[in-house]
Amino acid sequence: MQLYNPGDYRHVNYLWDEARANALDPVERLVYRSNILGTDQRITNTGGGNTSSKVTLPDPLTGEPVRVMWVKGSGGDLRTSKKANFASLYMDKLMALQGIYAAADVKGVKTPMEDAMVDMYTHTVFNLNPRATSIDTPLHAFIPFDHVDHTHPNAVIAIAACSNGRELVSEIWGDEVAWVEWQRPGFELGLLLQETIRQNPNLKGIILGGHGLINWANDDKECYELSLTLIEKAARYLEAHDKGAATFGGAKYEPLADAERRLIDLLPTLRGLVSQYNRFIGTVQSDPTILEFVNSHDAARLAELGTSCPDHFLRTKIKPLYVDWNPQVEDAAALVAKLNGGLAQYRADYAAYHAACKHPNSPAMRDPNPTVILIPGLGMIAWGKNKSESRVTAEFYNCAVEVMRGAEAVGEYVALPRQEAFDIEYWLLEEAKLKRMPPEKPFERSVVIVIGAGSGIGHAVAHRVAKEGAHVVCADLNGDAAQATADELLKIYGVGIGVAGTGLSGSGPAIACAVNITNRESVRALLDSVVLAYGGIDNIIVTAGVFVSPDKTGHITDDKWRFTFDVNVLGGYIVADEARAVWEAQKLRGTLVLTTSVNAAVAKKGSLAYDTSKAAANHLVRELAVELAPLVRVNGLAPATVVDGSTMFPRDRVISSLVKYNIAHSEDESTEALRAKLADFYAQRTLTKLPITPADQAEVAYLISTDAFSKTTGQVFSVDGGLLEAFLR
């Protein structure tokens, strides 16, 4: 097969760097090849496909040269994989498994013996490599070439999922590419590929019906270039037959000019509707490509067919929910009504699908809600247990749309039969993979807004809830400080996998927003951004506050009095009042934590405005607990004298306090040294004699936001080291 020159590709990216590749050892070259293949969404989807290389290495016991196959392990992602994500297996032991399989009395596709072979792979592991092997291992092992790429290109799957796919393979690639009918990945498919190549030794690749592409070579660069060439040929063929404006039967509806506003208003309600069994995080896709599909005449028909590639429907379920709503005629109330009816029918259909297709040993039915919802005029909303998963789900349905586009251009799109789809979705081996995943963290399905996240207690709270899996909205009057905190979290926890989401909805597990809590429009804009990013809100923790240092007489101006109450009292009320609409639309339980102060219970000189504002904030906690019950629990966090990292203890206030308490100091000392002296003074006034840190406050803010305190509301929790003056009275 004549390969394209590097500069001739139009539908894939040629990324091979010869100098870089030549500096790598054989296994590193495999990782490199995998990464550059996975970088291009048109070549393979996140988490999908696998690659392998067969290399000669010294046996760790004998030192003798042995053939070892390195292959992407279970659950890996080509784009982000490292060497640790690849399994390594002795080739002679892998090939010997064919004899064991052949000797079985009962064998074949979907038999217990075929599944049992997966456990046998562990007996072929080279050098005690702990990476779990993939069910696709035999597809690579039994192909008699050194390098194998198995990918899920949209253009190729369009052919693989087309009614006349076999004929198209011959037309596009000639006799150098074969077609095999759909068969579940596993030992039998590996044997089928081996036999197909034995009968046709000149083959360069095979199209797996309803699944994808597999190709090979004895040189890794040639294998990579062959992958690109095969995909490019398919893409050019589809491009030549594209239907243009008539794609998907042409436009039935027009996009809405105010789609973003409509989505913001809809998403909390929709999140609540799909979260009846498990709480979900959303990703919105509303780009022109997805809008072309959802607004088309054929969208309802094609959506009902479901997806084809097995990697797709493991995330997208057997099919999406298409909402038959006319965006040009019907209003928001009609949309919500149709969503309610559509979701009820979807859940009933999914239960019927499980009942009709299940086997005696099938896993119990999973959450029956759709993970993909298609709405004309608005786009697609995908759902997952966290942001990364919902982005992957959106990405996969983006791929499914491209597959349907191509298949419908050259024939008719054909989805997998329902029983075949079920046997993948509820495959015991896939169930075992799910069970190997680490348990969910407490806040993995939660969206937590931390107001004041740019510094001090808020900064510590953002890190604390992120540690528990939260999607953290770092909000602060200082937008740059909020962004710095969000960047810290993303550096620690990463953005996750999945390449999808329009605008802010393409975010990772942390975002930053500037907000002025004394301004209702600013708070509303914050909540709108959060809803677009994640679909709704769960927990809000307000740590923002202000202390205005008095003059030498102990006074502050009237406008500073108003400012103190605006920030410390009115701000918390505005946040709660604006968030209330989101919480009530979701109908999911949430929490609100307002940061007050032990000063609210202690009368003293020098902080009159601050102390009285915090006393008002304490009562605001109690009032809001009544107002927002039973849906939202409201509690207060009452710190005392948190000097370290607090913006309320700038150098001038620290010095003022040192003077007030007659603590020896010098103006020449650093701010941190001065703060340490003041913190120690405050600590010695407490029963525990320990300085109070932002981390101490963050721990309590986190705990009272969890289900551990699910029966507690309207309370104020002091974190002050034990101040007698602040004891409950």
mmCIF file of C-alpha atoms in Angstrom, residues 546-548 550 554 556 560-561 564-565 568-569 595-619 622 639-641 648-649 653 660-661 682 685 725:
data_model
loop_
_atom_site.group_PDB
_atom_site.id
_atom_site.type_symbol
_atom_site.label_atom_id
_atom_site.label_comp_id
_atom_site.label_asym_id
_atom_site.label_seq_id
_atom_site.Cartn_x
_atom_site.Cartn_y
_atom_site.Cartn_z
ATOM 1 C CA VAL A 546 -13.686 41.929 56.228
ATOM 2 C CA PHE A 547 -12.201 43.621 59.281
ATOM 3 C CA VAL A 548 -11.618 47.344 59.068
ATOM 4 C CA PRO A 550 -10.070 51.275 63.749
ATOM 5 C CA GLY A 554 -11.034 52.809 68.282
ATOM 6 C CA ILE A 556 -14.160 53.573 61.980
ATOM 7 C CA LYS A 560 -16.838 51.495 56.761
ATOM 8 C CA TRP A 561 -19.526 50.359 59.210
ATOM 9 C CA THR A 564 -18.425 45.738 57.212
ATOM 10 C CA PHE A 565 -22.076 44.717 57.478
ATOM 11 C CA ASN A 568 -20.069 40.025 56.663
ATOM 12 C CA VAL A 569 -23.874 39.849 56.742
ATOM 13 C CA THR A 595 -17.938 31.916 58.339
ATOM 14 C CA THR A 596 -18.726 34.062 61.371
ATOM 15 C CA SER A 597 -16.382 34.530 64.355
ATOM 16 C CA VAL A 598 -16.095 33.803 68.064
ATOM 17 C CA ASN A 599 -15.983 37.599 68.342
ATOM 18 C CA ALA A 600 -19.741 37.426 67.827
ATOM 19 C CA ALA A 601 -20.066 36.087 71.375
ATOM 20 C CA VAL A 602 -17.369 38.193 73.049
ATOM 21 C CA ALA A 603 -17.830 41.882 73.816
ATOM 22 C CA LYS A 604 -14.597 43.892 73.834
ATOM 23 C CA LYS A 605 -13.003 47.147 72.763
ATOM 24 C CA GLY A 606 -11.560 47.953 69.342
ATOM 25 C CA SER A 607 -13.685 45.911 66.911
ATOM 26 C CA LEU A 608 -17.212 47.152 67.399
ATOM 27 C CA ALA A 609 -18.395 46.992 63.787
ATOM 28 C CA TYR A 610 -16.726 43.654 63.101
ATOM 29 C CA ASP A 611 -18.008 41.965 66.261
ATOM 30 C CA THR A 612 -21.596 43.134 65.875
ATOM 31 C CA SER A 613 -21.618 42.144 62.198
ATOM 32 C CA LYS A 614 -20.454 38.669 63.145
ATOM 33 C CA ALA A 615 -23.158 38.452 65.829
ATOM 34 C CA ALA A 616 -25.660 39.268 63.110
ATOM 35 C CA ALA A 617 -24.050 36.617 60.892
ATOM 36 C CA ASN A 618 -24.532 34.030 63.646
ATOM 37 C CA HIS A 619 -28.235 34.756 63.679
ATOM 38 C CA ARG A 622 -30.091 30.283 62.226
ATOM 39 C CA PRO A 639 -12.912 30.951 63.892
ATOM 40 C CA ALA A 640 -10.812 32.908 66.326
ATOM 41 C CA THR A 641 -7.607 34.772 65.638
ATOM 42 C CA MET A 648 -7.743 40.270 57.597
ATOM 43 C CA PHE A 649 -4.380 40.461 59.350
ATOM 44 C CA ARG A 653 -3.436 45.370 61.900
ATOM 45 C CA LYS A 660 -2.780 46.995 72.028
ATOM 46 C CA TYR A 661 -1.612 43.904 73.899
ATOM 47 C CA TYR A 682 -3.587 34.415 70.984
ATOM 48 C CA ARG A 685 -5.137 32.752 75.821
ATOM 49 C CA GLU A 725 -15.161 33.983 76.833
#
